Short mmCIF file of C-alpha atoms and ligand atoms in Angstrom, two decimals:
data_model
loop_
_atom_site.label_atom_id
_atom_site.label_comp_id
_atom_site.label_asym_id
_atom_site.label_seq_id
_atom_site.Cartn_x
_atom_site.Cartn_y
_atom_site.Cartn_z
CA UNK A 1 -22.94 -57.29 -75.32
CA UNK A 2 -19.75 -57.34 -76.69
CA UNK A 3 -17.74 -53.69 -75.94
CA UNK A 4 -16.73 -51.72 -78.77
CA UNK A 5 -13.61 -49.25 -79.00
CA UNK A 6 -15.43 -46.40 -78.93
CA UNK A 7 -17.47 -47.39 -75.41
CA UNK A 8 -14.18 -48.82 -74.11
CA UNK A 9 -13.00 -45.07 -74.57
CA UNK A 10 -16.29 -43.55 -73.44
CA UNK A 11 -16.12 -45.54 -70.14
CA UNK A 12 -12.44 -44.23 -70.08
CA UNK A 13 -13.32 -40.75 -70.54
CA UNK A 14 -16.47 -40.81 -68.30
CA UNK A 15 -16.33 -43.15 -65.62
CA UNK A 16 -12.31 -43.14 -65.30
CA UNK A 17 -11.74 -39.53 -66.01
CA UNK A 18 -8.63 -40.95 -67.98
CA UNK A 19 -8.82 -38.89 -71.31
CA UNK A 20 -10.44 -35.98 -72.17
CA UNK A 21 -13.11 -36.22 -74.92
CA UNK A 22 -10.21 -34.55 -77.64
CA UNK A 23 -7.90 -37.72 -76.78
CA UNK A 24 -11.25 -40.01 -77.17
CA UNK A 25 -11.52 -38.50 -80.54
CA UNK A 26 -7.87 -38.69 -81.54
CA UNK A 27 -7.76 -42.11 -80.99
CA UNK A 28 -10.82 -43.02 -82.61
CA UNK A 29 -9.60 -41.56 -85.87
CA UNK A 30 -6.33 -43.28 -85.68
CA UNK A 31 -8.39 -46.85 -85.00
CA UNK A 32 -10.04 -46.06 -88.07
CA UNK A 33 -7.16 -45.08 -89.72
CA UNK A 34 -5.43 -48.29 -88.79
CA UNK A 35 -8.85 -49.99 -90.14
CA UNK A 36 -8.13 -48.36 -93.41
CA UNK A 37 -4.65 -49.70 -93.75
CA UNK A 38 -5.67 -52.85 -92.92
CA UNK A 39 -7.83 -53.39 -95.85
CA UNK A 40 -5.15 -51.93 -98.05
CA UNK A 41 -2.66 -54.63 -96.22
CA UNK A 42 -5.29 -57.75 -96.92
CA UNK A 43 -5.48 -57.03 -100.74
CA UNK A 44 -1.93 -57.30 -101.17
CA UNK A 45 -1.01 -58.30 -104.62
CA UNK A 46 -4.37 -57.96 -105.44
CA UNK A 47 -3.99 -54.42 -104.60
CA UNK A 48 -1.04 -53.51 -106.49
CA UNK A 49 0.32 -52.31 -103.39
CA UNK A 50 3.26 -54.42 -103.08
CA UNK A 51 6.68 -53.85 -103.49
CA UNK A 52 9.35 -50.54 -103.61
CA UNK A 53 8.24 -47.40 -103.96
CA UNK A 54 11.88 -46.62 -105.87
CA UNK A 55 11.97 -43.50 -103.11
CA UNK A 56 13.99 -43.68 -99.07
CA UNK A 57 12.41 -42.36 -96.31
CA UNK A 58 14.74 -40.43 -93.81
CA UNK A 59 16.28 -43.29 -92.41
CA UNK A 60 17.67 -44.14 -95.64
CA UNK A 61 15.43 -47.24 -96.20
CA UNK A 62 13.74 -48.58 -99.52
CA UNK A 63 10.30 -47.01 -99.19
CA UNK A 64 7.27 -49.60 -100.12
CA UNK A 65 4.22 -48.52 -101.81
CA UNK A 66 2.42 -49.43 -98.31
CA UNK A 67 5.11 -47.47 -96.53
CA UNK A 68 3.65 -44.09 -98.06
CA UNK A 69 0.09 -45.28 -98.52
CA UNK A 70 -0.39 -46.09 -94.44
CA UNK A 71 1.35 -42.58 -94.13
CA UNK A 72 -0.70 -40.83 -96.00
CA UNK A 73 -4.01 -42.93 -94.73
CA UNK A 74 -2.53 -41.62 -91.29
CA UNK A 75 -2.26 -37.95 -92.08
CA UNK A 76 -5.58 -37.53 -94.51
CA UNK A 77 -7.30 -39.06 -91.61
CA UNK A 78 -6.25 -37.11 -88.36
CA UNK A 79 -5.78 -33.90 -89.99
CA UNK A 80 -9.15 -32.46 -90.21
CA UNK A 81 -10.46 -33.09 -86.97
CA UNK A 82 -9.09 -30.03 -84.73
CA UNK A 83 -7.29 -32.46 -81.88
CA UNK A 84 -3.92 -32.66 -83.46
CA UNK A 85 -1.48 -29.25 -83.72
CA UNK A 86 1.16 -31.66 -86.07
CA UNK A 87 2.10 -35.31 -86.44
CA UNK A 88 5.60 -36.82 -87.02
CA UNK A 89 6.62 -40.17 -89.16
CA UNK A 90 9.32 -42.19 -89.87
CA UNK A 91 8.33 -41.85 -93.45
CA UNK A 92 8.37 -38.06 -92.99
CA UNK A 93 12.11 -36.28 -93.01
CA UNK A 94 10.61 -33.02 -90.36
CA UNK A 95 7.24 -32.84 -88.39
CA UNK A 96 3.72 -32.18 -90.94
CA UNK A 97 2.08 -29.20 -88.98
CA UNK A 98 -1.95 -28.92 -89.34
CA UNK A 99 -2.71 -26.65 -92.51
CA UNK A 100 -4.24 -23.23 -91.70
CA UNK A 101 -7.26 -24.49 -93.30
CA UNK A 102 -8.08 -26.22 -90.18
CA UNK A 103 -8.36 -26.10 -86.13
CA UNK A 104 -5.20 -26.79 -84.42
CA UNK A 105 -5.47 -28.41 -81.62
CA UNK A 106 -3.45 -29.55 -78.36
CA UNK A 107 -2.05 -33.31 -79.03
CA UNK A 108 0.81 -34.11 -81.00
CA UNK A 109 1.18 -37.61 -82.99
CA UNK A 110 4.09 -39.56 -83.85
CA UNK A 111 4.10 -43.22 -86.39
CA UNK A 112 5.98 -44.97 -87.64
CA UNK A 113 3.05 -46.57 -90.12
CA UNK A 114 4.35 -50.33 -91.24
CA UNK A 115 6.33 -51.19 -89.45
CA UNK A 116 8.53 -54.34 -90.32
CA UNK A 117 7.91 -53.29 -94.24
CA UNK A 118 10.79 -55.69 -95.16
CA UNK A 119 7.78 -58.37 -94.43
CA UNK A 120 5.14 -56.63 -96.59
CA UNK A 121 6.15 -58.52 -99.63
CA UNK A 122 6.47 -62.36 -97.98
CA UNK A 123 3.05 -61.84 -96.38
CA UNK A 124 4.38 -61.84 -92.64
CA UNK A 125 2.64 -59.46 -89.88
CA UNK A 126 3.06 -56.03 -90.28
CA UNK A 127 1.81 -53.06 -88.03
CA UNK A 128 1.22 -49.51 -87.11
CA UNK A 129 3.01 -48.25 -84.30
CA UNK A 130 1.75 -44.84 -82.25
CA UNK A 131 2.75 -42.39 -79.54
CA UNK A 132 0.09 -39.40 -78.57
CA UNK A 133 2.00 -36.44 -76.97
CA UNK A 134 0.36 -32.87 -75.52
CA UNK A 135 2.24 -29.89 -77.21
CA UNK A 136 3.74 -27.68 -74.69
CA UNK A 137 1.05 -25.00 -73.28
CA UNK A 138 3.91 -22.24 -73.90
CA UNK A 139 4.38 -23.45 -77.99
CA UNK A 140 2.80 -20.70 -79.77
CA UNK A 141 3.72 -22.05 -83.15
CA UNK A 142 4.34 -25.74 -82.69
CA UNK A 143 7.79 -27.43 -83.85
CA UNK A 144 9.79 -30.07 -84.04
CA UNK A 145 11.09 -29.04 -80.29
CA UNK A 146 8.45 -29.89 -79.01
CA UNK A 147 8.04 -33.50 -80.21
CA UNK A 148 11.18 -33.79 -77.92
CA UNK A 149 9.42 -35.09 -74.63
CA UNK A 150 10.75 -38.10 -72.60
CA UNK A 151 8.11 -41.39 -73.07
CA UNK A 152 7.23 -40.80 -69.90
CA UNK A 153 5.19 -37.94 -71.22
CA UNK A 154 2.82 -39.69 -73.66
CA UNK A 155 -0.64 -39.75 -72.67
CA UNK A 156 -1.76 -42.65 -75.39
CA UNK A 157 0.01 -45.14 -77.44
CA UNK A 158 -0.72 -48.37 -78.81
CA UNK A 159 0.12 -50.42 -82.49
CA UNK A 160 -2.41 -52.28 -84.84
CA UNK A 161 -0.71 -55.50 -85.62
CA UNK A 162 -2.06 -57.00 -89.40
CA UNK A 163 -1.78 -60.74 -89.09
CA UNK A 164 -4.05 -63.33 -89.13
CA UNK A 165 -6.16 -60.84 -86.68
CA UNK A 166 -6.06 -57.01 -86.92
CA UNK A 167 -5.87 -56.30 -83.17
CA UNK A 168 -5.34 -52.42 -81.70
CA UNK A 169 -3.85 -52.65 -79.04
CA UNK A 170 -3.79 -49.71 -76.83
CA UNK A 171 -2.97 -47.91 -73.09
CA UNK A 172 -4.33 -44.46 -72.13
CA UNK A 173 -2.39 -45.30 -68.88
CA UNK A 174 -4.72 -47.24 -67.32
CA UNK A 175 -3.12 -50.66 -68.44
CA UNK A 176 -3.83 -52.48 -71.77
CA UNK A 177 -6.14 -53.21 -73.90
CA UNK A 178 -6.62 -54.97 -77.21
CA UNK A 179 -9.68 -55.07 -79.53
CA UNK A 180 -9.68 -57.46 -82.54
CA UNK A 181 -11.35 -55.74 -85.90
CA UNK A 182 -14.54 -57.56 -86.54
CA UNK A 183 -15.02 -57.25 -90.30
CA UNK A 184 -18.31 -57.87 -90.47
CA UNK A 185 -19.22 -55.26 -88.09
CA UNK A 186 -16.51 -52.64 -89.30
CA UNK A 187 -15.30 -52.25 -85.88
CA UNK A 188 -12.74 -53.07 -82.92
CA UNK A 189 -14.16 -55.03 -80.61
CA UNK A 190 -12.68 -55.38 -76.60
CA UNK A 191 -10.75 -58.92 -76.60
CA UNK A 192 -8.38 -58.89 -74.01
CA UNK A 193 -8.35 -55.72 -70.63
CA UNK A 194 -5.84 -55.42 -67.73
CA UNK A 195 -2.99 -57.40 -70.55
CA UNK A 196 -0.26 -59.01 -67.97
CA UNK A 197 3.18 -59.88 -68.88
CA UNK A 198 4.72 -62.85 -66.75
CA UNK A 199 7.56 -62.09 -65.17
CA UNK A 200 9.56 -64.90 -66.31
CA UNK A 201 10.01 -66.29 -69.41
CA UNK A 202 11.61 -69.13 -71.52
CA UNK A 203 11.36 -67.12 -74.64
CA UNK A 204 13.66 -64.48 -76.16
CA UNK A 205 13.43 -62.41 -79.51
CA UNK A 206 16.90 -61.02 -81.09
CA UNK A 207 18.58 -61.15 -84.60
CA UNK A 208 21.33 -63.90 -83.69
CA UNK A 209 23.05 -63.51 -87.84
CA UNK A 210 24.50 -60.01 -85.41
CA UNK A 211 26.45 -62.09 -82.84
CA UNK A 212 29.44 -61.18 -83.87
CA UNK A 213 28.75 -57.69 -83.47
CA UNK A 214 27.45 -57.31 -80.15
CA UNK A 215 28.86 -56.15 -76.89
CA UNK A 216 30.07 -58.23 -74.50
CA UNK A 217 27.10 -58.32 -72.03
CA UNK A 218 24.79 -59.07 -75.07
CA UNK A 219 26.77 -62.07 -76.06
CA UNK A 220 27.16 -63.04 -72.39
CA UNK A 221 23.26 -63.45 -71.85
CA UNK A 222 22.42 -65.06 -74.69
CA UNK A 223 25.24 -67.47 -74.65
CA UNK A 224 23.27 -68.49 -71.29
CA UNK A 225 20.43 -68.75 -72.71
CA UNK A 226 21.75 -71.33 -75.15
CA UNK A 227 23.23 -73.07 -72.99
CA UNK A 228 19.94 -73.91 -71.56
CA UNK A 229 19.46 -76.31 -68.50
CA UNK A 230 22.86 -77.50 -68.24
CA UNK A 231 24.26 -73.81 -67.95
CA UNK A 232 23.57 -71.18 -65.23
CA UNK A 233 19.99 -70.47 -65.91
CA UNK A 234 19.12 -74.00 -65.49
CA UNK A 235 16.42 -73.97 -67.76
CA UNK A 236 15.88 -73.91 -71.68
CA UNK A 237 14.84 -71.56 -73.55
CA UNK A 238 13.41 -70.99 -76.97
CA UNK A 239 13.90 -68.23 -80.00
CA UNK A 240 11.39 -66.08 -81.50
CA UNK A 241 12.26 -63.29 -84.58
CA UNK A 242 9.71 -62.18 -86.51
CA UNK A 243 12.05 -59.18 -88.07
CA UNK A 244 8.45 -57.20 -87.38
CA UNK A 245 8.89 -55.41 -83.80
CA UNK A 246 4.83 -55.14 -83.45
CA UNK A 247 4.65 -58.56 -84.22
CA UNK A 248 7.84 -59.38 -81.36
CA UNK A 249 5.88 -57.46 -78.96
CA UNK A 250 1.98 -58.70 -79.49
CA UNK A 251 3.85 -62.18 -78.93
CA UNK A 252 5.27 -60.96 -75.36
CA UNK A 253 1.94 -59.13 -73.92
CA UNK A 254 0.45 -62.25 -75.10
CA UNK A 255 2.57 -64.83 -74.03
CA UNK A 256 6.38 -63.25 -72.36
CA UNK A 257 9.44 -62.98 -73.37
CA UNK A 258 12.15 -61.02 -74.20
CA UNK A 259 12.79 -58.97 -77.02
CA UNK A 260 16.17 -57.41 -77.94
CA UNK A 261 17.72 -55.03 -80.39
CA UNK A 262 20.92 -53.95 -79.07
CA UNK A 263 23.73 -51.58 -80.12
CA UNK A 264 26.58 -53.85 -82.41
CA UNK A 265 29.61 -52.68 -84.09
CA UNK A 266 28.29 -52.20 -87.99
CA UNK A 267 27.72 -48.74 -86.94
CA UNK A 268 29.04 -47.95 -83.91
CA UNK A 269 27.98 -44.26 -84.32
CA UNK A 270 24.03 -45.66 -83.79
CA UNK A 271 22.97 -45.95 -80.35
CA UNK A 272 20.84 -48.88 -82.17
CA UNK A 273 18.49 -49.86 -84.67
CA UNK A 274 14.99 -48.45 -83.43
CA UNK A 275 13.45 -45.39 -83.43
CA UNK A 276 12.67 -44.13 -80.10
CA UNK A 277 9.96 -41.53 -80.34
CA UNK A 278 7.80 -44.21 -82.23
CA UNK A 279 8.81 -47.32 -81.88
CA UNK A 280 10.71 -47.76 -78.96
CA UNK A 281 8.60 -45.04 -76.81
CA UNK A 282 5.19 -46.47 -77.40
CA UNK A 283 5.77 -50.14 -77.18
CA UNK A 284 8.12 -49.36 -74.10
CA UNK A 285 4.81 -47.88 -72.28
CA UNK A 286 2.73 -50.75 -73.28
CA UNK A 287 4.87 -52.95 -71.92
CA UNK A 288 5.71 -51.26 -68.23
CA UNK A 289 1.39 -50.71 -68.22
CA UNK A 290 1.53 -54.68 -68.68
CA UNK A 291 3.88 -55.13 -65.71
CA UNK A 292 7.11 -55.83 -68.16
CA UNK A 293 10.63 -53.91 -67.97
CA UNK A 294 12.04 -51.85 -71.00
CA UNK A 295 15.38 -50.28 -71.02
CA UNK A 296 18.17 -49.68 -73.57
CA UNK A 297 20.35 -51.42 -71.71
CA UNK A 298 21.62 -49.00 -69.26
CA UNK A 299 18.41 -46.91 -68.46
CA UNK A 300 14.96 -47.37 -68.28
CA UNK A 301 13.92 -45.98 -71.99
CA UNK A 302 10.65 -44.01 -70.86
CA UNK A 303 13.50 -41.75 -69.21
CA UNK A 304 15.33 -40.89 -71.83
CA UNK A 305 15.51 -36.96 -73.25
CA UNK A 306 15.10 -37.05 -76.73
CA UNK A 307 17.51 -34.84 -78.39
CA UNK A 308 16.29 -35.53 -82.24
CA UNK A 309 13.24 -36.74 -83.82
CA UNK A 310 14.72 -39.62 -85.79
CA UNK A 311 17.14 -40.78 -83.30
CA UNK A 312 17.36 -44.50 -82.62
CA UNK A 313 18.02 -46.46 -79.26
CA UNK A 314 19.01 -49.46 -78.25
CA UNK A 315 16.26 -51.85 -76.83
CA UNK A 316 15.27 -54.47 -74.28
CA UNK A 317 11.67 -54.96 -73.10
CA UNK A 318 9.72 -57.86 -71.90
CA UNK A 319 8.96 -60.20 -69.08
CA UNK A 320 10.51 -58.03 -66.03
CA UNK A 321 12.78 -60.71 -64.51
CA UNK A 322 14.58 -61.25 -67.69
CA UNK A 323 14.90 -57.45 -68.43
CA UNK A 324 15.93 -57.13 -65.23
CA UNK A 325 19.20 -59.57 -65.88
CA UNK A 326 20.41 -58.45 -69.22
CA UNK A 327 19.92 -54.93 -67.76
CA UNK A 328 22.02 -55.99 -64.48
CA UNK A 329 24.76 -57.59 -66.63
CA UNK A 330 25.61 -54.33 -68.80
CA UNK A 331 25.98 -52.92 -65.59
CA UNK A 332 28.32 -54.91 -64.13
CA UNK A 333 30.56 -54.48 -67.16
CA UNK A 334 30.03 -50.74 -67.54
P1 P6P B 1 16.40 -56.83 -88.76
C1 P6P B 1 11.55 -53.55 -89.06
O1 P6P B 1 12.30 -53.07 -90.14
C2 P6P B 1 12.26 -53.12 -87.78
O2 P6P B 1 12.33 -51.74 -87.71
C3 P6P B 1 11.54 -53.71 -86.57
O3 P6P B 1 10.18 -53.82 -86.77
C4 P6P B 1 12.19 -55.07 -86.40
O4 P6P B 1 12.19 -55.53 -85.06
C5 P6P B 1 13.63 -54.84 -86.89
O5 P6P B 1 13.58 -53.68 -87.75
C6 P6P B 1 14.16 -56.01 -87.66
O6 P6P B 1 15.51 -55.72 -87.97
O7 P6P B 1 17.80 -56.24 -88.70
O8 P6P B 1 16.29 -58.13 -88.01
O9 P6P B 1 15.83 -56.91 -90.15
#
């Protein structure tokens, strides 16, 4: 008998004491949520859902009619149900506290809800990305403060890739999981448990058209990797960029590898290019519960002390060894 999300989570609340039954039900509604999207996702053209919006989000990007609809699928869905005291997006500019109308309760959720929209349109895998937070017990009214936790603090978080499969993939803390939607059945369905990352890999992920703009210990590593057996690794490797960081990542907890999106000189005022409260947050978790390294170069990224809601980070995460190395070598030239 094939095992469903929602016993999956059952077993997790009841035989693991892992979540209590309001974190069961959060992430329920969010799996349906992501279910929802999906279909929107698979009618594509047919849909009328592709292309701009003509409106930016907060991070100054081109908004795509998916963009809002997955954000508004997202809020309309979790709303309602009395778990959730607000929810955060990268498609909202400040947090989107539970109307008065009803229950608040005690878990906070961030999204970013496509991401990799710049693939919407050319029919490449997209996702939704999320991070489940507890609001502080002292937070009479709840705000955007206290969104600001360290990833260590999340007690769920997971991403629904849309490709060829829709797969949730998901940790509570208790390692990963990943359930593929079956359509016919309307549900997610327990494909892969205890997900492990090898430690090595041959494999690494970055935007190479940036070269010229990274720092020194970025260009360093890579220039070893493409050097391949004859260089210092003594081994060849092989590139991977999918411009779609749930799509990056599925490929590493499935496979390895190394993904990178490092600080360069375009805007030097930008610690980097991804979000960290949900992007770099959530899939960082995944990846350490699979046994795989994530830092931003200098620190591990679970440890960082968010200081704004939007803010971005640089990123490394992957197969541990490799992590490990590009980590070691910004070190070195600190
Ligand atoms: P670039 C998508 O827009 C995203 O936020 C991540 O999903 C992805 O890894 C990255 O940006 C791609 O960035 O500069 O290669 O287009």
């Amino acid at each position: 008998m094939a095992t469903s999300l929602s016993r999956y989570l059952v077993e997790q609340q009841r035989a693991k004491h892992h979540i209590p039954p309001e974190l069961r039900l959060l992430l329920e509604v969010v799996a349906r949520a992501c279910k929802g999207i999906s279909h929107a996702v698979n009618k594509g053209a047919l849909g009328g859902v592709l292309g701009s919006a003509q409106s930016e989000n907060v991070q100054g990007e081109v908004q795509k009619k998916l963009d809002i609809i997955a954000n508004e699928v997202l809020i309309e869905a979790n709303e309602w149900g009395g778990h959730l005291a607000a929810m955060a997006s990268e498609e909202m500019d400040s947090i989107y506290v539970v109307p008065n109308r009803y229950p608040q309760g005690e878990y906070l959720l961030l999204f970013d809800p496509l991401d990799g929209s710049s693939n919407i349109d050319v029919n490449v895998s997209i996702g939704t990305i999320f991070s489940v937070l507890k609001k502080p017990e002292s937070a009479e009214k709840v705000s955007e403060a206290d969104f600001l936790q360290a990833g260590q603090a999340q007690v769920a978080a997971g991403y629904c890739v849309y490709g060829p499969q829709t797969t949730l993939v998901l940790t509570v803390g208790d390692g990963v999981a990943m359930f593929t939607l079956d359509r016919e059945q309307g549900s997610f369905v327990l494909t892969e448990e205890n997900v492990r990352i090898p430690e090595d890999t041959r494999e690494f992920a970055i935007n190479m058209s940036n070269m010229r703009h990274w720092d020194k210990p970025v260009t360093d590593y890579i220039t070893e990797c493409l050097a391949g057996k004859d260089g210092p690794r003594g081994k060849d490797f092989n590139m991977r960029w999918v411009a779609s960081m749930v799509a990056d990542v599925h490929r590493i907890l499935t496979r390895g590898g190394i993904f990178m999106y490092p600080w360069d000189k375009r805007d030097p005022d930008k610690p980097g290019k991804l979000r960290l409260m949900y992007e770099a947050n959530p899939m960082s978790w995944l990846i350490e519960q699979a046994g795989g390294m994530a830092t931003n170069g200098r620190e591990r990224i679970l440890d960082i002390q968010p200081t704004q809601l939007h803010q971005r980070v640089s990123v490394c995460l992957g197969s541990k060894n490799e992590v490990a190395r590009f980590t070691a070598m910004h070190q070195s030239e600190a």
